[in-house]
GROMACS .gro file of C-alpha atoms in nm:
model
  387
    1MET     CA    1   6.834  28.014   6.072
    2HIS     CA    2   7.193  28.000   5.966
    3ILE     CA    3   7.223  28.248   5.671
    4ASN     CA    4   7.503  27.983   5.651
    5GLN     CA    5   7.449  27.795   5.657
    6GLY     CA    6   7.296  28.006   5.461
    7LEU     CA    7   7.309  28.734   4.902
    8GLN     CA    8   7.399  29.185   4.569
    9VAL     CA    9   7.284  29.144   4.224
   10THR     CA   10   6.973  29.276   4.057
   11SER     CA   11   6.817  29.136   3.746
   12ASP     CA   12   6.479  29.096   3.578
   13SER     CA   13   6.229  28.939   3.816
   14SER     CA   14   6.062  28.748   3.533
   15SER     CA   15   6.312  28.461   3.576
   16ASN     CA   16   6.135  28.144   3.686
   17PRO     CA   17   5.795  28.320   3.653
   18ASP     CA   18   5.558  28.055   3.786
   19HIS     CA   19   5.393  28.132   4.116
   20ARG     CA   20   5.169  27.841   4.208
   21PRO     CA   21   5.193  27.641   4.529
   22ASP     CA   22   5.146  27.314   4.340
   23PRO     CA   23   5.497  27.211   4.221
   24GLY     CA   24   5.343  26.978   3.961
   25ALA     CA   25   5.184  27.276   3.785
   26MET     CA   26   5.496  27.489   3.774
   27ASP     CA   27   5.562  27.446   3.402
   28ASN     CA   28   5.212  27.568   3.309
   29ALA     CA   29   5.197  27.859   3.553
   30PRO     CA   30   5.106  28.205   3.415
   31PRO     CA   31   5.365  28.485   3.412
   32PHE     CA   32   5.429  28.623   3.758
   33ASP     CA   33   5.300  28.975   3.676
   34THR     CA   34   4.977  28.832   3.533
   35PHE     CA   35   4.934  28.608   3.837
   36ILE     CA   36   4.981  28.901   4.076
   37ALA     CA   37   4.729  29.111   3.886
   38THR     CA   38   4.478  28.826   3.911
   39ARG     CA   39   4.536  28.755   4.282
   40ASN     CA   40   4.590  29.115   4.387
   41PRO     CA   41   4.409  29.362   4.156
   42SER     CA   42   4.440  29.637   4.418
   43GLY     CA   43   4.819  29.618   4.408
   44LEU     CA   44   4.869  29.579   4.783
   45PRO     CA   45   5.240  29.559   4.878
   46GLY     CA   46   5.193  29.222   5.051
   47PHE     CA   47   5.181  29.057   4.708
   48GLU     CA   48   5.474  29.238   4.548
   49PRO     CA   49   5.819  29.074   4.515
   50GLN     CA   50   6.017  29.150   4.830
   51PRO     CA   51   6.397  29.168   4.781
   52PHE     CA   52   6.625  29.078   5.070
   53THR     CA   53   6.851  29.362   5.183
   54PHE     CA   54   7.164  29.375   5.394
   55SER     CA   55   7.260  29.695   5.577
   56GLY     CA   56   7.574  29.579   5.756
   57ARG     CA   57   7.890  29.786   5.719
   58GLY     CA   58   8.250  29.674   5.726
   59SER     CA   59   8.358  29.940   5.976
   60GLU     CA   60   8.086  29.837   6.224
   61TYR     CA   61   8.157  29.468   6.185
   62PHE     CA   62   8.532  29.528   6.218
   63ARG     CA   63   8.480  29.659   6.573
   64ILE     CA   64   8.276  29.351   6.664
   65TRP     CA   65   8.529  29.121   6.498
   66ILE     CA   66   8.840  29.268   6.661
   67VAL     CA   67   8.686  29.271   7.011
   68ASN     CA   68   8.562  28.914   6.965
   69LEU     CA   69   8.907  28.804   6.849
   70LEU     CA   70   9.097  28.969   7.134
   71LEU     CA   71   8.859  28.850   7.409
   72THR     CA   72   8.858  28.496   7.267
   73LEU     CA   73   9.239  28.489   7.276
   74VAL     CA   74   9.258  28.638   7.626
   75THR     CA   75   9.003  28.392   7.768
   76LEU     CA   76   9.161  28.092   7.586
   77GLY     CA   77   8.852  28.041   7.374
   78ILE     CA   78   8.586  28.072   7.646
   79TYR     CA   79   8.453  28.398   7.502
   80SER     CA   80   8.398  28.234   7.161
   81ALA     CA   81   8.038  28.149   7.260
   82TRP     CA   82   7.961  28.515   7.331
   83ALA     CA   83   8.150  28.611   7.015
   84LYS     CA   84   7.926  28.381   6.811
   85VAL     CA   85   7.611  28.539   6.956
   86ARG     CA   86   7.735  28.895   6.894
   87ARG     CA   87   7.843  28.811   6.539
   88THR     CA   88   7.523  28.627   6.451
   89ARG     CA   89   7.296  28.890   6.601
   90TYR     CA   90   7.470  29.163   6.401
   91LEU     CA   91   7.432  28.972   6.074
   92TYR     CA   92   7.068  28.883   6.149
   93ASP     CA   93   6.977  29.238   6.261
   94ASN     CA   94   7.110  29.375   5.932
   95THR     CA   95   6.932  29.122   5.710
   96SER     CA   96   6.581  29.233   5.613
   97VAL     CA   97   6.293  29.139   5.386
   98ALA     CA   98   5.952  29.303   5.351
   99GLY     CA   99   6.054  29.579   5.591
  100SER     CA  100   6.153  29.355   5.885
  101SER     CA  101   6.483  29.207   5.998
  102PHE     CA  102   6.568  28.870   6.148
  103ASP     CA  103   6.654  28.808   6.513
  104TYR     CA  104   6.885  28.560   6.684
  105HIS     CA  105   6.811  28.440   7.038
  106GLY     CA  106   7.098  28.199   7.104
  107ASN     CA  107   7.216  28.176   7.465
  108PRO     CA  108   7.598  28.200   7.494
  109ILE     CA  109   7.599  27.990   7.813
  110ALA     CA  110   7.413  27.713   7.630
  111ILE     CA  111   7.657  27.734   7.339
  112LEU     CA  112   7.956  27.728   7.576
  113LYS     CA  113   7.826  27.412   7.745
  114GLY     CA  114   7.781  27.251   7.407
  115ARG     CA  115   8.135  27.343   7.301
  116ILE     CA  116   8.284  27.200   7.620
  117ILE     CA  117   8.108  26.870   7.555
  118ALA     CA  118   8.222  26.891   7.190
  119ILE     CA  119   8.587  26.931   7.294
  120VAL     CA  120   8.557  26.626   7.519
  121LEU     CA  121   8.407  26.418   7.237
  122ILE     CA  122   8.673  26.527   6.987
  123ALA     CA  123   8.951  26.460   7.240
  124LEU     CA  124   8.819  26.106   7.287
  125TYR     CA  125   8.809  26.062   6.910
  126HIS     CA  126   9.178  26.152   6.879
  127LEU     CA  127   9.295  25.968   7.192
  128GLY     CA  128   9.114  25.642   7.118
  129PRO     CA  129   9.354  25.515   6.847
  130ARG     CA  130   9.653  25.600   7.066
  131ILE     CA  131   9.523  25.379   7.345
  132SER     CA  132   9.464  25.074   7.124
  133ALA     CA  133   9.330  24.977   6.784
  134TRP     CA  134   9.009  24.843   6.939
  135ALA     CA  135   8.960  25.163   7.138
  136GLY     CA  136   9.001  25.362   6.817
  137ILE     CA  137   8.743  25.148   6.639
  138LEU     CA  138   8.496  25.180   6.924
  139VAL     CA  139   8.539  25.557   6.939
  140PHE     CA  140   8.497  25.586   6.561
  141VAL     CA  141   8.180  25.374   6.561
  142GLY     CA  142   8.045  25.568   6.858
  143ALA     CA  143   8.115  25.901   6.687
  144ALA     CA  144   7.946  25.783   6.366
  145ALA     CA  145   7.645  25.665   6.565
  146ILE     CA  146   7.599  25.989   6.759
  147LEU     CA  147   7.687  26.241   6.486
  148PRO     CA  148   7.349  26.239   6.302
  149TRP     CA  149   7.170  26.294   6.634
  150LEU     CA  150   7.400  26.588   6.713
  151ILE     CA  151   7.342  26.745   6.371
  152TRP     CA  152   6.967  26.697   6.407
  153LYS     CA  153   6.966  26.864   6.748
  154SER     CA  154   7.191  27.143   6.619
  155LEU     CA  155   6.948  27.220   6.338
  156GLN     CA  156   6.666  27.234   6.590
  157PHE     CA  157   6.868  27.469   6.812
  158LYS     CA  158   6.968  27.704   6.531
  159LEU     CA  159   6.621  27.730   6.381
  160HIS     CA  160   6.439  27.764   6.713
  161ASN     CA  161   6.673  28.049   6.811
  162SER     CA  162   6.602  28.236   6.487
  163SER     CA  163   6.294  28.448   6.433
  164TYR     CA  164   6.132  28.693   6.195
  165ARG     CA  165   5.862  28.939   6.304
  166GLY     CA  166   5.858  28.767   6.643
  167ILE     CA  167   5.779  28.426   6.491
  168ARG     CA  168   6.025  28.145   6.551
  169PHE     CA  169   6.160  27.900   6.297
  170GLY     CA  170   6.170  27.532   6.383
  171LEU     CA  171   6.251  27.179   6.266
  172ARG     CA  172   5.999  26.896   6.244
  173GLY     CA  173   6.221  26.630   6.086
  174SER     CA  174   6.238  26.288   6.250
  175LEU     CA  175   6.551  26.137   6.402
  176GLY     CA  176   6.521  25.836   6.172
  177SER     CA  177   6.532  26.061   5.867
  178ALA     CA  178   6.835  26.241   6.013
  179TYR     CA  179   7.023  25.911   6.043
  180LYS     CA  180   6.934  25.826   5.686
  181VAL     CA  181   7.061  26.151   5.533
  182PHE     CA  182   7.357  26.217   5.764
  183LEU     CA  183   7.486  25.861   5.808
  184LEU     CA  184   7.347  25.614   5.553
  185TYR     CA  185   7.382  25.831   5.245
  186PRO     CA  186   7.738  25.950   5.325
  187VAL     CA  187   7.844  25.587   5.384
  188LEU     CA  188   7.690  25.484   5.051
  189THR     CA  189   7.863  25.779   4.885
  190ALA     CA  190   8.203  25.666   5.013
  191PHE     CA  191   8.146  25.308   4.890
  192SER     CA  192   8.037  25.441   4.549
  193LEU     CA  193   8.369  25.628   4.512
  194TYR     CA  194   8.167  25.949   4.558
  195LEU     CA  195   7.954  25.893   4.249
  196LEU     CA  196   7.649  25.928   4.476
  197MET     CA  197   7.764  26.262   4.618
  198PRO     CA  198   7.508  26.470   4.421
  199PHE     CA  199   7.234  26.229   4.529
  200ALA     CA  200   7.337  26.254   4.895
  201HIS     CA  201   7.360  26.634   4.873
  202GLN     CA  202   7.009  26.658   4.728
  203ARG     CA  203   6.870  26.434   5.001
  204ILE     CA  204   7.039  26.645   5.272
  205LYS     CA  205   6.896  26.970   5.135
  206ARG     CA  206   6.554  26.810   5.091
  207PHE     CA  207   6.556  26.694   5.453
  208GLN     CA  208   6.665  27.036   5.581
  209HIS     CA  209   6.405  27.234   5.389
  210ASN     CA  210   6.112  26.993   5.404
  211ALA     CA  211   6.155  26.954   5.780
  212SER     CA  212   6.188  27.327   5.849
  213ARG     CA  213   5.902  27.556   5.939
  214PHE     CA  214   5.827  27.920   6.007
  215GLY     CA  215   5.554  27.945   6.267
  216ASN     CA  216   5.290  27.699   6.147
  217ALA     CA  217   5.396  27.719   5.781
  218SER     CA  218   5.626  27.452   5.638
  219PHE     CA  219   5.907  27.488   5.389
  220SER     CA  220   5.919  27.255   5.089
  221PHE     CA  221   6.199  27.159   4.851
  222HIS     CA  222   6.146  27.068   4.485
  223ALA     CA  223   6.494  27.038   4.329
  224THR     CA  224   6.551  26.698   4.167
  225VAL     CA  225   6.846  26.465   4.197
  226GLY     CA  226   6.912  26.525   3.827
  227SER     CA  227   6.955  26.898   3.885
  228PHE     CA  228   7.219  26.827   4.150
  229TYR     CA  229   7.404  26.593   3.913
  230LYS     CA  230   7.396  26.868   3.652
  231LEU     CA  231   7.545  27.111   3.906
  232TYR     CA  232   7.822  26.868   4.002
  233LEU     CA  233   7.896  26.769   3.642
  234THR     CA  234   7.930  27.137   3.552
  235SER     CA  235   8.171  27.199   3.840
  236TRP     CA  236   8.366  26.878   3.782
  237GLY     CA  237   8.378  26.952   3.407
  238LEU     CA  238   8.529  27.293   3.471
  239ALA     CA  239   8.783  27.142   3.713
  240ILE     CA  240   8.882  26.860   3.476
  241GLY     CA  241   8.905  27.099   3.182
  242GLY     CA  242   9.123  27.332   3.387
  243ILE     CA  243   9.350  27.049   3.498
  244ILE     CA  244   9.395  26.936   3.138
  245ALA     CA  245   9.477  27.293   3.036
  246MET     CA  246   9.729  27.321   3.319
  247PHE     CA  247   9.885  26.989   3.218
  248ILE     CA  248   9.929  27.117   2.862
  249LEU     CA  249  10.076  27.442   2.997
  250PHE     CA  250  10.315  27.250   3.220
  251ASN     CA  251  10.438  27.026   2.937
  252SER     CA  252  10.485  27.317   2.701
  253THR     CA  253  10.679  27.503   2.971
  254MET     CA  254  10.901  27.202   3.033
  255PHE     CA  255  10.965  27.160   2.660
  256SER     CA  256  11.058  27.526   2.627
  257ALA     CA  257  11.280  27.513   2.935
  258ALA     CA  258  11.468  27.209   2.811
  259SER     CA  259  11.590  27.405   2.507
  260HIS     CA  260  11.766  27.669   2.718
  261ALA     CA  261  12.095  27.651   2.900
  262SER     CA  262  11.941  27.735   3.237
  263ALA     CA  263  11.695  27.449   3.207
  264ASN     CA  264  11.675  27.372   3.579
  265GLY     CA  265  11.582  27.728   3.674
  266ASN     CA  266  11.324  27.751   3.398
  267ILE     CA  267  11.173  27.418   3.499
  268MET     CA  268  11.135  27.535   3.859
  269ARG     CA  269  10.975  27.863   3.749
  270GLY     CA  270  10.745  27.673   3.516
  271THR     CA  271  10.643  27.441   3.798
  272TYR     CA  272  10.564  27.731   4.031
  273ILE     CA  273  10.364  27.909   3.759
  274THR     CA  274  10.165  27.593   3.689
  275ILE     CA  275  10.090  27.533   4.058
  276PHE     CA  276   9.979  27.895   4.096
  277ALA     CA  277   9.757  27.865   3.787
  278ILE     CA  278   9.593  27.547   3.924
  279ASP     CA  279   9.524  27.713   4.260
  280LEU     CA  280   9.379  28.019   4.085
  281MET     CA  281   9.160  27.794   3.870
  282LEU     CA  282   9.020  27.619   4.177
  283LEU     CA  283   8.951  27.955   4.342
  284VAL     CA  284   8.755  28.056   4.033
  285ILE     CA  285   8.553  27.733   4.025
  286LEU     CA  286   8.455  27.758   4.394
  287PRO     CA  287   8.243  28.078   4.365
  288ILE     CA  288   8.089  27.944   4.042
  289TYR     CA  289   7.982  27.632   4.232
  290LEU     CA  290   7.852  27.834   4.529
  291SER     CA  291   7.651  28.063   4.299
  292LEU     CA  292   7.494  27.777   4.106
  293LEU     CA  293   7.420  27.592   4.431
  294GLN     CA  294   7.244  27.887   4.598
  295ASN     CA  295   7.034  27.950   4.287
  296LEU     CA  296   6.943  27.582   4.258
  297VAL     CA  297   6.846  27.545   4.624
  298TRP     CA  298   6.645  27.863   4.673
  299ASN     CA  299   6.477  27.869   4.333
  300ASN     CA  300   6.331  27.533   4.433
  301THR     CA  301   6.232  27.621   4.790
  302ARG     CA  302   5.889  27.736   4.904
  303LEU     CA  303   5.741  27.851   5.232
  304GLY     CA  304   5.381  27.739   5.214
  305GLU     CA  305   5.256  27.897   4.893
  306HIS     CA  306   5.529  28.163   4.896
  307ARG     CA  307   5.841  28.100   4.694
  308PHE     CA  308   6.195  28.232   4.673
  309GLU     CA  309   6.416  28.339   4.388
  310SER     CA  310   6.796  28.362   4.388
  311ARG     CA  311   6.970  28.570   4.122
  312MET     CA  312   7.331  28.512   4.225
  313GLU     CA  313   7.563  28.584   3.930
  314TRP     CA  314   7.883  28.383   3.922
  315PRO     CA  315   8.108  28.643   3.746
  316ARG     CA  316   8.042  28.881   4.035
  317ALA     CA  317   8.097  28.599   4.284
  318VAL     CA  318   8.437  28.523   4.128
  319TRP     CA  319   8.541  28.887   4.147
  320ILE     CA  320   8.433  28.929   4.510
  321LEU     CA  321   8.605  28.610   4.627
  322LEU     CA  322   8.935  28.674   4.447
  323SER     CA  323   8.950  29.042   4.547
  324ASN     CA  324   8.864  28.951   4.907
  325LEU     CA  325   9.148  28.699   4.921
  326PHE     CA  326   9.393  28.950   4.774
  327LEU     CA  327   9.295  29.224   5.018
  328ILE     CA  328   9.308  28.983   5.314
  329ALA     CA  329   9.660  28.885   5.210
  330VAL     CA  330   9.793  29.240   5.167
  331THR     CA  331   9.636  29.358   5.496
  332LEU     CA  332   9.767  29.054   5.687
  333GLY     CA  333   9.415  28.942   5.772
  334LEU     CA  334   9.269  29.275   5.885
  335PHE     CA  335   9.035  29.283   5.584
  336VAL     CA  336   8.856  28.964   5.700
  337PRO     CA  337   8.553  29.144   5.853
  338PHE     CA  338   8.515  29.366   5.546
  339ALA     CA  339   8.538  29.058   5.323
  340THR     CA  340   8.268  28.891   5.534
  341ILE     CA  341   8.034  29.187   5.489
  342ARG     CA  342   8.099  29.206   5.113
  343TRP     CA  343   8.021  28.837   5.063
  344GLN     CA  344   7.721  28.846   5.296
  345ARG     CA  345   7.570  29.145   5.117
  346PHE     CA  346   7.625  28.986   4.777
  347ARG     CA  347   7.458  28.657   4.876
  348ILE     CA  348   7.166  28.811   5.064
  349GLU     CA  349   7.080  29.079   4.811
  350ALA     CA  350   7.065  28.819   4.536
  351MET     CA  351   6.755  28.678   4.711
  352VAL     CA  352   6.391  28.774   4.652
  353LEU     CA  353   6.079  28.658   4.835
  354LEU     CA  354   5.773  28.620   4.609
  355PRO     CA  355   5.470  28.630   4.841
  356ALA     CA  356   5.139  28.472   4.742
  357SER     CA  357   4.946  28.627   5.034
  358ASP     CA  358   4.985  28.856   5.333
  359LEU     CA  359   5.300  28.765   5.526
  360GLY     CA  360   5.128  28.860   5.849
  361GLU     CA  361   4.904  28.552   5.826
  362PHE     CA  362   5.169  28.326   5.972
  363ALA     CA  363   5.120  28.225   6.335
  364ALA     CA  364   5.385  28.118   6.580
  365ASP     CA  365   5.397  27.751   6.665
  366SER     CA  366   5.584  27.650   6.980
  367GLU     CA  367   5.840  27.369   6.965
  368ALA     CA  368   6.131  27.235   7.176
  369SER     CA  369   6.453  27.428   7.137
  370GLY     CA  370   6.683  27.137   7.062
  371SER     CA  371   7.013  27.038   7.210
  372VAL     CA  372   7.292  27.277   7.302
  373THR     CA  373   7.534  26.987   7.269
  374GLY     CA  374   7.456  26.953   6.903
  375GLU     CA  375   7.500  27.327   6.852
  376GLY     CA  376   7.846  27.321   7.007
  377VAL     CA  377   7.970  27.017   6.818
  378THR     CA  378   7.860  27.135   6.477
  379ASP     CA  379   8.010  27.481   6.530
  380LEU     CA  380   8.339  27.337   6.649
  381MET     CA  381   8.352  27.089   6.362
  382ASP     CA  382   8.248  27.353   6.107
  383PHE     CA  383   7.928  27.194   5.987
  384GLY     CA  384   7.720  27.445   5.788
  385LEU     CA  385   7.403  27.248   5.741
  386SER     CA  386   7.124  27.474   5.866
  387LEU     CA  387   6.915  27.704   5.654
   0.00000   0.00000   0.00000
């Protein structure tokens, strides 16, 4: 469970009030408080909304981060597998819901083996074109053919090595479905000049969530393709509007500069100001997109009859991201672990689990652990596709 992958804002829990397992009846569902009173007249805590909490602290994580960094540098990257396990375990151990935290069971030796194989594959990918054009084509085709399988195995590995209350997560998705969502849809998106990107994104999230399980309970995903297009149109609209505004600012600056004697200096300053404004605009749009995406995905995800709610507020997300970047810059990177904790707490504590029954009813269901090769490749290539 990559709490990439995969939360600190409180708001009224009446948002998205339906609480029925049948997604087709969502619009007609009774208010959540009424539903709880009907299902749980005794008021047992197993039926109450359960907010996610994060107890990690920047000072604690800084010690883990600095040791991981130094040992990774000294060992020429070999320690990075152990660093990943230490980092992930800390974040999991400090993420809780309903009084229990998550656990990570990844084996650093297994991850190291996967990363060694990943380095070999990536080296072949870069060396192929230098040998000959045909070698480059063959390597590219081979990489495209094997990548969905690696991602599929990586998702299996990550979920199987994540647990909650001693019960493992897992992935039941088929390899054929993995090739469809991780190869066919991206290819179609490229040929459509990326007009199909929201469609492909929705299909990827649907595959991830529908194929995932917790013990013997399955996740389900109910967000529509239209909702993803709305998300992308909102983000693209903000970006296009910002670019138009920056273009107007640039032209007005150039016009003003041309009327002064030191026109060249003013033009250069105007150019720098415009570039800075565009970069700042993009940094503002990114947390807005991430907030809307998390809310869209988790407000439409269920675990059996239980559902989730995300209350991530984009103004707070913008502030945290921009202030994190500023503090990282002025501290020459030493604020990175504190920034990680701030963002992690914000994202996790925006999440709420809305149980429909006793959480202790779930039973563990054994399943193969997946491929360590896939785990190494996706980490090295920075794929964040797990839950």
